[in-house]
Amino acid sequence: MTGRPSRWLAAVLVTVLTAGCGPNETRPEAWHGGRIFLATGNTTGVYYQLGGGYADVISRHLPGYEARAEPTGASVENITRLAGGDMEIAFSLSDTAADAVAGRGAFRQPQPVRALARVYSNYTHVIVRAEAEITNFASLRGKRISTGSPRSGTDIIAGRLLSAGGIDPERDVRRFTLSLPETVTRMRAGTLDAMFFSGGLPTPGIADLLASAPGRFELLPIADLIDPLNATYGSVYTTAELPRDVYGTRTGTPTVTVSNMILVGADMPEQLAYDLTRLLFAHQGDLIDVHPEAGNFTRQSASGTDPIPLHPGAARFYRGG
């Protein structure tokens, strides 16, 4: 199920769910009726897995609240729905979040979002069909390429990478904006030549694709695009090697990385933002059980969200208040 219920329905659900509970199990002042919706991403991506784990932690350990992870088109859609009050928490790539705060790129004006934490880094996967004879980034020209779900962080970074490589993303390739499950289906069918996806390691949908046909698909190295990319967009992008053992490739793959943020609205109550941040660390082991990327942030690294402002509640947690 996608999309959130109406506020009226949410109130009914809370009434039903809390009927008969003891006095210490609910809090009448619960924000938004105690319902927290998390905007995540494609169902075969890390956002959706971790979002589900985080929602479970919230529901089990934050009295008066029940949370649910929602599949979405990812970063841009997530921020738009968060700012519009349709979601309470959103996962986003930091480059998209920076655009939102500044009111640029996909956002016509600054968006009222704040950060709870900077978490793990996304690795840009550029995967090509071996039969398409794509030997380097320049040979993507003229090919059929999926750049991810519309209005996703993957779609944004794919367009920026193509431009950094001297390829017009609208004229020089046959560009398709498809979800990860649909992209994988079309790659297997041979109706796409290449795909982009920005995700944590491992991304389930990509692991399935590469494992299903060894030797038929290859990861393309793109780390050499970092200089033109950062010349235009600043130091939000970095490079790293995608290790060979993640997907069982012959060698590691140098690629472009970007960090992920957990965002909330600026209007979230300070104590709730504090509690939500606290849960990330108090129950980090539970999140690691859901996906290993949950182990790739610490209190120190998580607080480094610049240029996205920390929510005052999150800032108080990191100060030890």
C-alpha angles and dihedrals in degrees: 000000000000131000124039126272119254117273088251092055091044089055090050091050092051091049091052095043095049098042110121095011119139122258093258095053100068137040117210090209093060109144117248090005092299094292118129120186120194119208107215128156144250115351093242094049133092094249090064094047095048092040089056091049092048091048089053092050091050093048093049100040109028109074114224095020136096120189135198131188116227125203112235144160087269134232108013094035090045094054093044091052092044093052090046093055095247093115133031099204130027137188115218143165110254094237091057091044090052089052090050094052091047095043096236139118108021091002122078094198137013113287122225097238132134133190130246095183148342104233133174127342125255118228117214109235115201106183124185134187110248090223090058089070094225103161100165140007094269091059090066085083111116094011131126106254136178112213095186136261116339112269092011127134088244091057091051097048092043090056091047093049093049090051091046088054092052095256120127103227093210101040109024099051137036097249124202123183103210137157117254095255091050092044091053091049092052093045089055091047091052094239091118126053099197143001141201125214131167111205149128124275119300104016104198097219092051093045089055092049096050094042093049095064114018112206095013095092132040137193114237119220112234106163091113089072093068097094098055089039094054092041087065104031106026130237098318087107125068136171134243139158117262098223118241093230094061094075101007095254123162093247140004116274121226107222147157120270136194129184127246128233134204106217137191134180120275088238095061111121112260095236093051092051089049092051094046091051092047091054091057089065103029089057101026089126090062090052092049088055087058095048131349092230087077087074093060100084135067134190089263097048094040093059093057097091100137127174087028108071118236115243108252090243092054091045090054090052093052091048088056093246 
